[in-house]
Structures are given as structure tokens and as C-alpha cells.
XYZ file of C-alpha atoms in Angstrom:
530
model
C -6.454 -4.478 27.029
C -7.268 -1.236 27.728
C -8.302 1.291 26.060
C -6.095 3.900 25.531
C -3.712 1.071 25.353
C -5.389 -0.291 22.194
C -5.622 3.237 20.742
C -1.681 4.126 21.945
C -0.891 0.686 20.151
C -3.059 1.466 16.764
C -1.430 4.738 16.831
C 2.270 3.835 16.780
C 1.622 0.981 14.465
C -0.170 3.153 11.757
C 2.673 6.344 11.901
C 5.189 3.150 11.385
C 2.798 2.304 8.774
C 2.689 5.686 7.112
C 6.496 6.429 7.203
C 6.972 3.115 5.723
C 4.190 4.043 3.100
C 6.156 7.294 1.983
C 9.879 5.756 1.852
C 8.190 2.662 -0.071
C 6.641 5.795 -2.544
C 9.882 8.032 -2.732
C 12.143 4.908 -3.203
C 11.197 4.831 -6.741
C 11.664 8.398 -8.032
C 15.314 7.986 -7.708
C 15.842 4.215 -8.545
C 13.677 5.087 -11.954
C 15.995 7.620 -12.648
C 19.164 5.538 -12.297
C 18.310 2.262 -13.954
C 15.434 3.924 -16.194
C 12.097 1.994 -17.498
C 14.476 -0.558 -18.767
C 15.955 -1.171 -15.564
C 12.356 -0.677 -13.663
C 11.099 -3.287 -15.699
C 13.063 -5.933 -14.786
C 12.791 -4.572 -10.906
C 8.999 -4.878 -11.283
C 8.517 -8.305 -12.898
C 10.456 -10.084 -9.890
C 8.743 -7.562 -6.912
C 4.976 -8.577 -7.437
C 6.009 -11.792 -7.666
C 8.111 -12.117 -4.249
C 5.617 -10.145 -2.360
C 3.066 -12.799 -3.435
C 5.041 -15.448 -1.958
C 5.800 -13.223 1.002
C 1.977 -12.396 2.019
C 1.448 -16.581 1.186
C 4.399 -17.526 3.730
C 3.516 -14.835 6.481
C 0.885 -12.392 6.219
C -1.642 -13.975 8.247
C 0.311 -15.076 11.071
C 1.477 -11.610 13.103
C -2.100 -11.362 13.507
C -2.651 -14.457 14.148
C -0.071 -15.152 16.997
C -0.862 -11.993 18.366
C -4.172 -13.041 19.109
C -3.957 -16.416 20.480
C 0.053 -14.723 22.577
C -2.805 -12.197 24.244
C -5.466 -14.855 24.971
C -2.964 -16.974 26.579
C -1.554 -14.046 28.708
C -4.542 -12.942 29.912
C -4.995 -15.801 31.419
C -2.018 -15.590 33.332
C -0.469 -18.695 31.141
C 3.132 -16.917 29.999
C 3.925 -20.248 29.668
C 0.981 -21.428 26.714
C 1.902 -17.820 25.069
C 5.620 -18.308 24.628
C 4.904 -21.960 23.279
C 2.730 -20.432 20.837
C 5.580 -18.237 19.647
C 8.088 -20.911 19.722
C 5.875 -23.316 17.474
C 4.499 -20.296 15.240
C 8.528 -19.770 14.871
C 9.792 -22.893 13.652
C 6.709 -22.668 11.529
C 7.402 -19.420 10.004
C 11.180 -20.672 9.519
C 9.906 -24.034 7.337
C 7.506 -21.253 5.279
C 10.458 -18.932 4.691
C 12.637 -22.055 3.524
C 10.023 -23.485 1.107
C 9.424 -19.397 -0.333
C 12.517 -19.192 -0.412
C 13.384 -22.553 -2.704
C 10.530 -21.529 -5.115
C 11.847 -18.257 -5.691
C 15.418 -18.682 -5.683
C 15.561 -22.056 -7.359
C 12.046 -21.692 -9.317
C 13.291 -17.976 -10.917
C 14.600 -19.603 -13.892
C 11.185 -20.577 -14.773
C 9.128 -17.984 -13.833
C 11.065 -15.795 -15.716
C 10.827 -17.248 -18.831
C 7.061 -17.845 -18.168
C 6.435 -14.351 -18.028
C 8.844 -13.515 -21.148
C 11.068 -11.409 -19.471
C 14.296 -13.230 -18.654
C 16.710 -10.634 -17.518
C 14.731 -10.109 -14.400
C 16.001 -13.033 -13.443
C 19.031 -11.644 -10.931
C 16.352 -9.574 -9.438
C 14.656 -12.327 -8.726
C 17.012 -14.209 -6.949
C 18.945 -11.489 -5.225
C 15.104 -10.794 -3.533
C 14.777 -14.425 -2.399
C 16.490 -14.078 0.383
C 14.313 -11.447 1.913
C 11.822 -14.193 2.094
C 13.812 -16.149 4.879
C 14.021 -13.627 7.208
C 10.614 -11.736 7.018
C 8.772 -14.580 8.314
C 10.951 -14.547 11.083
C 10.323 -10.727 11.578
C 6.653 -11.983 11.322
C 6.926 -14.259 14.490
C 8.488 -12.168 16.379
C 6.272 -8.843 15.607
C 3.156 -11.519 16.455
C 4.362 -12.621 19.924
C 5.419 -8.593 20.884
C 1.976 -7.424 19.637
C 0.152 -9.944 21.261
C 2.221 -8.697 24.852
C 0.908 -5.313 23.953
C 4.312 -4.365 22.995
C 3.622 -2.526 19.346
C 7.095 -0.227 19.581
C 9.539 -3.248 18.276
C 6.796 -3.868 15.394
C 7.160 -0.134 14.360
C 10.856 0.314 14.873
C 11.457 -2.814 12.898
C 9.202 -2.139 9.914
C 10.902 1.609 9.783
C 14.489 -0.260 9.983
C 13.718 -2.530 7.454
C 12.017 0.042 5.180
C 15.048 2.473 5.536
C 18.051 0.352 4.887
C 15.460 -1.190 2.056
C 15.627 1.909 0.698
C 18.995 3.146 1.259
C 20.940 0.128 -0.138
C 18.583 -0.770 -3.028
C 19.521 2.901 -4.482
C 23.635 2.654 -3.417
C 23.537 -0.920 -5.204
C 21.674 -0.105 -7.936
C 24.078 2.741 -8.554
C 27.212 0.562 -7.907
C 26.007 -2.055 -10.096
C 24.480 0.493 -12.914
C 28.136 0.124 -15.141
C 27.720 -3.614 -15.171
C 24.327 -3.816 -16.954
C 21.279 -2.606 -15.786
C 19.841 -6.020 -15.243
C 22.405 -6.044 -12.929
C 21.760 -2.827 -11.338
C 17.768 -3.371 -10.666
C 19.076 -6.693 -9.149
C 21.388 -4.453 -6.760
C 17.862 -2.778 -6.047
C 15.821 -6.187 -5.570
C 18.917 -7.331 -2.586
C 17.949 -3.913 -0.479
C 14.731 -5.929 0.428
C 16.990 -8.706 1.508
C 19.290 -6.256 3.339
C 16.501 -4.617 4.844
C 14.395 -8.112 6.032
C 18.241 -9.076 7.761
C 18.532 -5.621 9.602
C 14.831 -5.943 10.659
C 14.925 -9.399 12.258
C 18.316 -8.546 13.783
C 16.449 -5.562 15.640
C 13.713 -7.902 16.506
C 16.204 -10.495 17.952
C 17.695 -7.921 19.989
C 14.783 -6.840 21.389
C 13.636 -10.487 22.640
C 17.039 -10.872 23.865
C 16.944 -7.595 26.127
C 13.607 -8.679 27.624
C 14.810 -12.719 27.791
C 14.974 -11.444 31.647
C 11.210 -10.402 32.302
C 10.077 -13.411 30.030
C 11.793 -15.913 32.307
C 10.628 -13.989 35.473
C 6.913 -14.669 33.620
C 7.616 -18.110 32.771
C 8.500 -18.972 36.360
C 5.133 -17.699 37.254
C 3.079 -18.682 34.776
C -0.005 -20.327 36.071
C -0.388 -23.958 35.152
C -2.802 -25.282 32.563
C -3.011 -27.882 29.659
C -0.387 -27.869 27.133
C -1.847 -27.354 24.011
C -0.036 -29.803 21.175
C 1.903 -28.582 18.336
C -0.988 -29.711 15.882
C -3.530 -27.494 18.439
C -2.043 -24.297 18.243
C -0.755 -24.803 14.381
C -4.245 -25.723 13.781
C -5.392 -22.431 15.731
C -2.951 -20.119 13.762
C -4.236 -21.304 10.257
C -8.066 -20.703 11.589
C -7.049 -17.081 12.269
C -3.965 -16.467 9.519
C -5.663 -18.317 6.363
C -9.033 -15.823 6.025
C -6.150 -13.130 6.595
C -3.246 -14.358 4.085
C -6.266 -14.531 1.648
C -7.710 -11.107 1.302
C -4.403 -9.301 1.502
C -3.057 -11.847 -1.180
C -5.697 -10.132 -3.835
C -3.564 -7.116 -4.636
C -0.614 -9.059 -5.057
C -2.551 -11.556 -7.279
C -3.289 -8.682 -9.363
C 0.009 -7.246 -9.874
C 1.334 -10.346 -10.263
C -0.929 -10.920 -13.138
C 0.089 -7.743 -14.567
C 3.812 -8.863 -14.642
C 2.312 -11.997 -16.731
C 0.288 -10.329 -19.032
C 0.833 -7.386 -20.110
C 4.942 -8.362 -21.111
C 3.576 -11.403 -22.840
C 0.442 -9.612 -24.901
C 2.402 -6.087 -25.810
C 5.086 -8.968 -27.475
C 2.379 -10.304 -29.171
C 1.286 -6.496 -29.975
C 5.091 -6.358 -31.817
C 6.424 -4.617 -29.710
C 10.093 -5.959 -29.106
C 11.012 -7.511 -25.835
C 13.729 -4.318 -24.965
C 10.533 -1.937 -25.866
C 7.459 -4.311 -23.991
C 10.114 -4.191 -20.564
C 10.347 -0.559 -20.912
C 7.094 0.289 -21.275
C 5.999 -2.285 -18.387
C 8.724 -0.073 -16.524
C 7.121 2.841 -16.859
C 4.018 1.464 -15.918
C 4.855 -0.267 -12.615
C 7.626 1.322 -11.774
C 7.154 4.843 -12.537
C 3.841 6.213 -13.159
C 2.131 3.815 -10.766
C 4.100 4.988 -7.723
C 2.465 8.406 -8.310
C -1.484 7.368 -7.862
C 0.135 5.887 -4.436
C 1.608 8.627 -2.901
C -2.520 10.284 -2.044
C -3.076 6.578 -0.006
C -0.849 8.543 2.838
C -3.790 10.314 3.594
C -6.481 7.812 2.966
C -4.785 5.270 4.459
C -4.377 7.361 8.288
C -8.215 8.032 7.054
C -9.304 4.625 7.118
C -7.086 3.872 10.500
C -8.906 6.700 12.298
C -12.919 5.463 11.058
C -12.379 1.563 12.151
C -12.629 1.844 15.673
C -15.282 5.477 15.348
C -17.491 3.207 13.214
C -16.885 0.272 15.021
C -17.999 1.803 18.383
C -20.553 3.467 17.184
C -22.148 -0.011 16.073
C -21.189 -1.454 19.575
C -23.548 0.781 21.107
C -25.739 0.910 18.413
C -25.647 4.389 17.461
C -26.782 4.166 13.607
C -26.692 7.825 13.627
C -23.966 8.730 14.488
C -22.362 5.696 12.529
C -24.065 7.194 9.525
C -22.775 10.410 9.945
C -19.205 9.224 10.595
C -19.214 7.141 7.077
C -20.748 9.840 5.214
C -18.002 12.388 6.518
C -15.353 9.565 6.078
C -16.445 9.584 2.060
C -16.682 12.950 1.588
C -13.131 13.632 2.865
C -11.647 10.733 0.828
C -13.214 12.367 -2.073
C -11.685 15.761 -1.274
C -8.532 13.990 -1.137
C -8.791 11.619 -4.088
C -10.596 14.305 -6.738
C -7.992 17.526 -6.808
C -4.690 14.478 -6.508
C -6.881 12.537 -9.521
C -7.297 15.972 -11.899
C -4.242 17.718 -10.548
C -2.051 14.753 -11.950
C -3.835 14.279 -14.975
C -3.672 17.975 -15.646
C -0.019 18.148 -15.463
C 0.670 14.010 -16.019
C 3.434 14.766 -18.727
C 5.288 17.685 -17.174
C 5.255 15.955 -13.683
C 6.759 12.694 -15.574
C 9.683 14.422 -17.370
C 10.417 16.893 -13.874
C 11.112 13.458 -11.703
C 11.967 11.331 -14.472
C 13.622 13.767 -17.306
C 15.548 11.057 -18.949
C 12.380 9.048 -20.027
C 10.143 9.639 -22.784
C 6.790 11.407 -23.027
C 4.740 8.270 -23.401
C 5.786 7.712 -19.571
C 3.210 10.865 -18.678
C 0.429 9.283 -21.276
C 0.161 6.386 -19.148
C -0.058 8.365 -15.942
C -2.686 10.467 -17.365
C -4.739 6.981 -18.136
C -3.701 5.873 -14.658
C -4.518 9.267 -12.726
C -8.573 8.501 -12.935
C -7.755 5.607 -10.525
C -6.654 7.705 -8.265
C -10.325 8.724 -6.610
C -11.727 5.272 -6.623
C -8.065 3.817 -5.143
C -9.131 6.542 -2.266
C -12.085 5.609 -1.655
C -11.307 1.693 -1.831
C -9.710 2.241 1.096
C -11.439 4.448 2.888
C -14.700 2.047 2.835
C -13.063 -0.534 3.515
C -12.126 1.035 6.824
C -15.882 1.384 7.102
C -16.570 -2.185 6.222
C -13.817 -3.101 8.556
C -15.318 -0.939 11.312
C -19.028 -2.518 10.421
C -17.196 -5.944 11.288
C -17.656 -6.645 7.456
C -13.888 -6.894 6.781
C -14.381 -9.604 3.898
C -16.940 -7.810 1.944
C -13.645 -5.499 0.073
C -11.838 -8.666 -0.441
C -14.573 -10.252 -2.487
C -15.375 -6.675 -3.922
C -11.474 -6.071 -5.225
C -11.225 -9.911 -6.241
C -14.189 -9.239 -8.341
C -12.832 -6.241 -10.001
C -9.407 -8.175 -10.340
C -11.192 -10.555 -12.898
C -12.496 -7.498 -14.685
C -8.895 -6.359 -14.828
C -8.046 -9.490 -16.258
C -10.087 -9.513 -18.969
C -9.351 -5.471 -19.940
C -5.628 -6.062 -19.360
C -5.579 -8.885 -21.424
C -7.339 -7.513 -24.656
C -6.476 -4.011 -24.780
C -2.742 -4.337 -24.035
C -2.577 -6.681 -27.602
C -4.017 -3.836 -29.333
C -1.248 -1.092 -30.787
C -2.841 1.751 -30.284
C -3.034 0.844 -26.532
C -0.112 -0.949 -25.540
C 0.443 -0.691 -21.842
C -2.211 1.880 -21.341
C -4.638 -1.134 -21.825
C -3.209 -2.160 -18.693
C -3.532 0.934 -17.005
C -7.284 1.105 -18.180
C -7.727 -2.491 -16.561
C -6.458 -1.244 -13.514
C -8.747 1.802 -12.616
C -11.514 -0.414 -14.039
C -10.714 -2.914 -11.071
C -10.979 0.501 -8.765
C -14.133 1.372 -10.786
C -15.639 -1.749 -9.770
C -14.162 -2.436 -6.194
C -15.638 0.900 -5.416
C -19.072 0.803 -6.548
C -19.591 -2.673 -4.687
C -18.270 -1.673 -1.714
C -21.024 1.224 -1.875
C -23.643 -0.829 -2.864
C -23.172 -2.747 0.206
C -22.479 0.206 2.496
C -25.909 1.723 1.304
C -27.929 -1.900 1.305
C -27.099 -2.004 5.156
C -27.272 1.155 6.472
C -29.504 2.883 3.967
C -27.623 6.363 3.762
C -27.737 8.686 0.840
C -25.202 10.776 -0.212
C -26.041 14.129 -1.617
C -24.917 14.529 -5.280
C -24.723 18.721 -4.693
C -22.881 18.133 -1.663
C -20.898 15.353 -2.305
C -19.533 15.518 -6.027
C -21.281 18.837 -7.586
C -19.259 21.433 -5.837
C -16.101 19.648 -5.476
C -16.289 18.534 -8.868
C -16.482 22.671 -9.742
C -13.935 23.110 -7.614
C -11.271 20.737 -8.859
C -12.372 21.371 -12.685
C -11.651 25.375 -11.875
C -7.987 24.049 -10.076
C -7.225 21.889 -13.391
C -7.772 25.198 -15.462
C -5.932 27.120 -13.137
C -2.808 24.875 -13.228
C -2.725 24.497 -16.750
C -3.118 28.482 -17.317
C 0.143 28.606 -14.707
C 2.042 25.969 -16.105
C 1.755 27.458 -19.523
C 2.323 31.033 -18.578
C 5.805 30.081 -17.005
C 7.104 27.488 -19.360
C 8.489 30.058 -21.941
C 10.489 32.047 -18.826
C 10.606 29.187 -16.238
C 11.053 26.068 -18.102
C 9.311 22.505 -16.713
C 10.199 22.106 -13.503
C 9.797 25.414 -11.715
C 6.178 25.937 -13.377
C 5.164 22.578 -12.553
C 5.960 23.108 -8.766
C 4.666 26.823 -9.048
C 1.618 25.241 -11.090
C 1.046 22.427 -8.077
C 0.901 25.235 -5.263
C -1.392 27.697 -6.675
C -4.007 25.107 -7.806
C -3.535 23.361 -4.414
C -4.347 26.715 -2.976
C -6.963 27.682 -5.313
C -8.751 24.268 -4.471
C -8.842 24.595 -1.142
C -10.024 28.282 -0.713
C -12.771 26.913 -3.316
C -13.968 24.019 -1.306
C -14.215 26.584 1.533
C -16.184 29.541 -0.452
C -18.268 27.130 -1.852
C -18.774 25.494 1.940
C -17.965 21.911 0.439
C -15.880 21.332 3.326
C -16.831 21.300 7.105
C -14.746 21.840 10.461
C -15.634 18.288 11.491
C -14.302 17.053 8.072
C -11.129 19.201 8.516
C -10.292 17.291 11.787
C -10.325 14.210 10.037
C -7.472 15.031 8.293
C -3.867 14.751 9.253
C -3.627 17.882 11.328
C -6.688 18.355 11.055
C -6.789 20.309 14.502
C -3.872 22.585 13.751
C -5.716 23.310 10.234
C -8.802 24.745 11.805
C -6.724 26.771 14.113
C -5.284 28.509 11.459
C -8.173 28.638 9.257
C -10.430 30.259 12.140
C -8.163 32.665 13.090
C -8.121 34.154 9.566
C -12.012 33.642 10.030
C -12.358 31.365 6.615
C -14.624 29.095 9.088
């Protein structure tokens, strides 16, 4: 492949990925505020569970057949790279079946393991995403693997729109019937969404059916690999895969057992315990998500820097690159982290005005996370890039037991409730992100500046907080909530960023490692603030 190819490819795949990212993020600002915590918590003890079963049954295997698709066609075999589609298909299809059954036919069950029974028609009205995704899965393998990364993106934006679009019209239709009901409406837009998807992606194979035949016919011969050969093959790659992106859903699947079950035992009553969970998952949670936009086109652009710099074996410049990559993820992740704490209950009752105040309590214990979640990510596109890709995975599985452990005892506790969960949750981060560093510096012996790196930022974003809460206050009396928050969020946004640049905390190379980062300097140097 070459290169700008590669880079062309990685570029359409992660704007899909980013677009998907933010309707995945906004999706739950209006669903919370139709079917409420109540209705959120029901939503959010069948999701975790069904995208569990979903990474299991196909998260590996675009990957996967993508690899062993563009092996076989660069050897000229069209032939050995369609077969591995057609097997990796009817595999996918017996995956999505046996999903499927557990879900559907296992919900029952699972609901009444985790103590929250009504999620039950969200559980099943989800299962049937769980047929069609893998199918999405083979075909998104054999495209990528053809170099073909357009019907990958198109499809994930399809089935992320209509996803989106009629899990809130269904909710809303279904809201007057009960609101178990309603977030059930909600769980069948993923199911919607995986059928438009794989519709899309069966139209696309269709249209090109022509060229595929023209490349079968001249397909150069060579052994037929068996069906137990390439199946074989596709668990080597997909397994190692399936496995470290199954961590995250491991953990929030965990919280969906827990913390229902120990805020019961707490005494809270099983109406109150599904509320608050709610409000965790559904609500406050999706906020300390929203700053991984950033981070996340971060850690897509330092993977293949890093990893060319260690190709050539230019330490220096790889040390440079990660040390840049950290500071901007902390640039990011430190005003989002203290801006949201600073205004966690005002921002809570402006998107979700209905719900109570304890909703912005928990995002205030959540909003800490919110640093380390940025820089989870961003070293691991480091690690990634240092071909170290399964060092995060152990480092996040090892926080996950830590989470475990918090979760578990604090949410039992009263005085905690679910913000014992939310305090096992940025200890995970915590953790994640201090062994991922450890490593980082072990190998490539770099050392980051405290001055430079935390000390004036730090200032800076600690001078922002007071500036937003001085704002906010001042117009709450004339204003009310909503206008000063917004009013609040745009002056300490811009009295952070002229800080990181008085106090030179932030460099031109840094800017253009942001999203528009180019554009940003242009500006910036033409007003002659670098």
C-alpha cells in the first residue's frame, strides 16, 4: 500500500470515527431528558451489556480479514481474498446468531442477576443489533483489506445517524406507555441503525459484484487454503484484538452489576438505585466523553509520527513527538477536567433541568477523570506507535480490578452511593495512566518538566475555574442558569487560552497538533500572540 494511500485511508476512517464519537455523545442529552435517570437507567443496564457481546462476536475480525483480504491481493490471488471473506462471513453470521440467542433469550436472566428487571425490553429490543453488526463487520474487513475505507466510514456514519435519530423518535413515541418502554424504544435504534448499515454495505458489494468477478477471472492460481486454515488465521489475528478492546466493556459491564446490586444493599430502593445508576451512566458520564473528540484525533495523528520515527530510529525526534503529544492532551484534559467541575451542577440542571441536583454531585466526582481519560488515550497512541499496543490493555485491565474493589465498597456506603462508583472509575484512569507512564519513561527515558508541563497550566486552569465561577455568579441573579453558564464557559475558555499563551505554556508546534491546528496559528500570528 502506499503511502499516502495508508494515510488517505487512516484519515477518512478516523473523521468517520469522530462524527460517530460526537452523535454517540449528543445522543444522550436529549434521550436523558425524555425518559429521565429512571428511564436512563434501564437504557444503561442492557447497553454495556450488548456491547460486550458485540466486541466478543466481532471486534477482532474487520481487522483481522482486512489483513489476511490485503495479503492475499497482493499477491495477485482475488480468488484466496474473496474466500477469506466468504468463510469470515458465514462465520460472523453463526457469531451474530449465538449473541444474539444469549441476549435475546438469556435477558430474562441477566436482568434479574443484576437486580434491575425492567431493563429487560431494552434488552431484547437491542438483540437484534447483534445479528447484523457482525455482518457489517465482514463486509467493512474485506473493503478495508481492498483499500477501500469509504464504505467503512459511510456505513459507521449511517448506522450512527439513524441510531440516533430513531432511538430519540421511539423513545418519545413510546414515553406514554411506561418509560421502561420508552428506553426500550431507545435500545431498538441500535438495531435500526446495525439494519441500515449492513444494507449500505450490501449495496456497495453489489455495485462492485462487476470488478470483483472481472478479478476473480484473473486471479492468479495458488493453493486453496481450507476453511479450518483461514478460520484458524482470523482467530490468530482477531482474538489478541477482541481482547483488549473487550476491557472497557468488561468494566462497564461490571458497573451495571454492581453498583444496582450494592446501592440496594445501601437501602436505597430499587426505583431510587436505577435512577441514580441513570444519572451516572447515562447522564453525567457522557459529559467526561465529549473532550475524547480531541484526544482521540490526537492519538490517530501520533501512531504513525511515533511509529516512523522508531522505524528509522530517530529517538529524538520520537521523544520530542511523545512529550508534545502529552503536553497537548494535558492542555486539553486540565481546563475540560476543572471547567466541568467548576460549573458540574449548573451544567447538569442547563441540559438536564428536570433532574435533581445530586445528578451535578456525581459529575463533579466524575470530572477529575477527565485528565487521566485524556491522557489514557493519548499514550496509548504512543504505545501503539512504539509497537507496544498491549501494554494499555494490561495497564486499564489492571486499573479495572482496582475499580472493582472501590466500586464495590464505597457504593454500599450511604454517604457515597453512586459516587463510590464514580470514585472507582477515575481511580481505574488514575492507575491506567500512571502505568502507561511508567512504561513510556522505563523505555525511552524522557522527563517531563513539572514547570512546563503541569505548573503553569495548572495556574492557568485554577485562574479559569475562578474566573467562571466569579461569571456564573455575577449573572445568575439577572441571567438565570443557562445563559451564565454558556457566558461563564466562553470567557473562562478564553481566559485559559490567552493564559497558556502569556505564560508561553503552549507552543506553535503544539498548536498544530490540534484540530485546526494550522488555521489556529494563522490567526493567532496575525494578531502577533505567537
Amino acid at each position: 500500500m502506499k503511502k499516502n494511500s495508508f494515510l488517505k485511508g487512516a484519515f477518512i476512517l478516523g473523521i468517520a470515527g469522530i462524527i460517530v464519537k460526537i452523535l454517540g455523545a449528543f445522543f444522550r442529552i436529549p434521550l436523558g431528558n425524555i425518559i429521565g435517570s429512571e428511564g436512563m437507567g434501564y437504557y444503561q443496564s442492557a447497553y454495556p451489556i450488548y456491547v460486550l457481546l458485540l466486541t466478543i462476536s466481532s471486534a477482532g475480525f474487520p481487522a483481522a480479514i482486512s489483513k489476511l483480504v490485503s495479503e492475499k491481493i497482493a499477491l495477485g490471488d482475488f480468488r484466496g481474498a474473496h474466500r477469506v471473506f466468504k468463510v469470515s462471513f458465514i462465520a460472523l453470521i453463526v457469531t451474530g446468531i449465538v449473541t444474539f440467542a444469549v441476549l435475546f433469550f438469556g435477558a430474562e436472566y441477566i436482568v434479574n442477576s443484576i437486580k434491575n428487571p425492567k431493563s429487560y425490553y431494552s434488552m431484547r429490543a437491542i438483540s437484534p443489533a447483534l445479528l447484523f453488526v457482525p455482518i457489517m463487520a465482514a463486509f467493512r474487513g474485506y473493503f478495508q483489506g481492498r483499500q477501500e475505507m469509504t464504505p467503512t466510514a459511510v456505513s459507521q456514519i449511517i448506522e450512527q445517524f439513524f441510531r440516533v435519530c430513531l432511538g430519540i423518535y421511539l423513545a418519545f413515541l413510546l414515553l406514554p406507555k411506561g418509560k421502561e418502554y420508552a428506553s426500550a424504544g431507545a435500545s431498538f435504534g441500535a438495531s435500526a441503525g446495525a439494519v441500515l448499515g449492513s444494507l449500505f454495505m450490501v449495496f456497495v458489494y453489489l455495485k462492485n459484484r462487476k470488478n470483483i468477478n472481472t478479478e476473480l477471472k484473473n486471479s492468479v492460481s495458488t493453493n486453496i487454503e481450507s476453511v479450518k486454515e483461514i478460520v484458524n488465521k482470523l482467530l490468530l489475528i482477531a482474538v489478541p484484538i477482541t481482547i483488549g478492546s473487550a476491557i472497557m466493556p468488561i468494566m462497564n459491564m461490571l458497573d451495571a452489576a454492581i453498583v444496582m446490586r450494592r446501592l440496594q444493599y445501601a437501602g436505597f430502593t430499587y426505583e431510587k438505585a436505577n435512577s441514580l445508576y441513570g444519572q451516572l451512566t447515562g447522564m453525567a458520564a457522557t459529559l467526561i466523553n465529549l473532550p475524547q473528540v480531541l484526544t482521540m484525533a490526537l492519538a490517530m495523528s501520533l501512531v504513525p509520527v511515533i511509529s516512523n520515527s522508531f522505524a528509522v530510529g530517530n529517538m529524538q525526534k520520537a521523544k520530542k513527538d511523545i512529550k508534545s503529544g502529552v503536553r497537548v492532551a494535558l492542555l486539553i484534559g486540565l481546563p475540560a477536567s476543572f471547567g466541568l467541575a467548576s460549573l458540574s451542577t449548573p451544567i447538569m440542571q442547563m441540559l438536564y433541568p428536570k433532574e435533581s441536583s445530586s445528578v451535578g454531585q456525581i459529575l463533579l466526582f466524575l470530572s477529575m477523570g477527565v485528565i487521566f481519560l485524556s491522557l489514557i488515550q493519548t499514550l496509548t497512541g504512543i504505545l501503539q506507535g512504539m509497537g507496544k499496543a498491549y501494554i494499555p490493555v494490561i495497564n486499564l485491565f489492571i486499573g479495572a480490578i482496582f475499580k472493582v474493589i472501590i466500586s464495590y465498597t464505597l457504593t454500599a456506603l450511604p454517604e457515597f452511593n453512586v459516587k463510590g462508583a464514580a470514585i472507582g472509575t477515575v481511580s481505574a484512569y488514575i492507575i491506567a495512566t500512571m502505568l502507561n507512564f511508567y512504561y513510556i519513561n522505563k523505555n525511552m527515558n524522557i522527563k517531563f518538566e513539572f514547570k512546563n508541563f503541569v505548573l503553569k497550566p495548572l495556574i492557568s486552569v485554577i485562574i479559569m475555574s475562578i474566573c467562571v465561577i466569579l461569571t456564573y455568579e455575577a449573572l445568575f441573579i439577572n441571567f438565570g442558569n443557562n445563559i451564565s453558564c454558556i457566558v461563564a464557559i466562553l470567557i473562562g475558555g478564553a481566559v485559559y487560552f490567552v493564559l497558556l499563551l502569556i505564560t508561553k505554556s503552549i507552543r506553535e508546534e503544539e498548536i498544530l497538533m490540534m484540530p485546526k491546528g494550522q488555521k489556529i496559528c494563522k490567526i493567532l500570528k496575525k494578531i502577533r500572540l505567537i
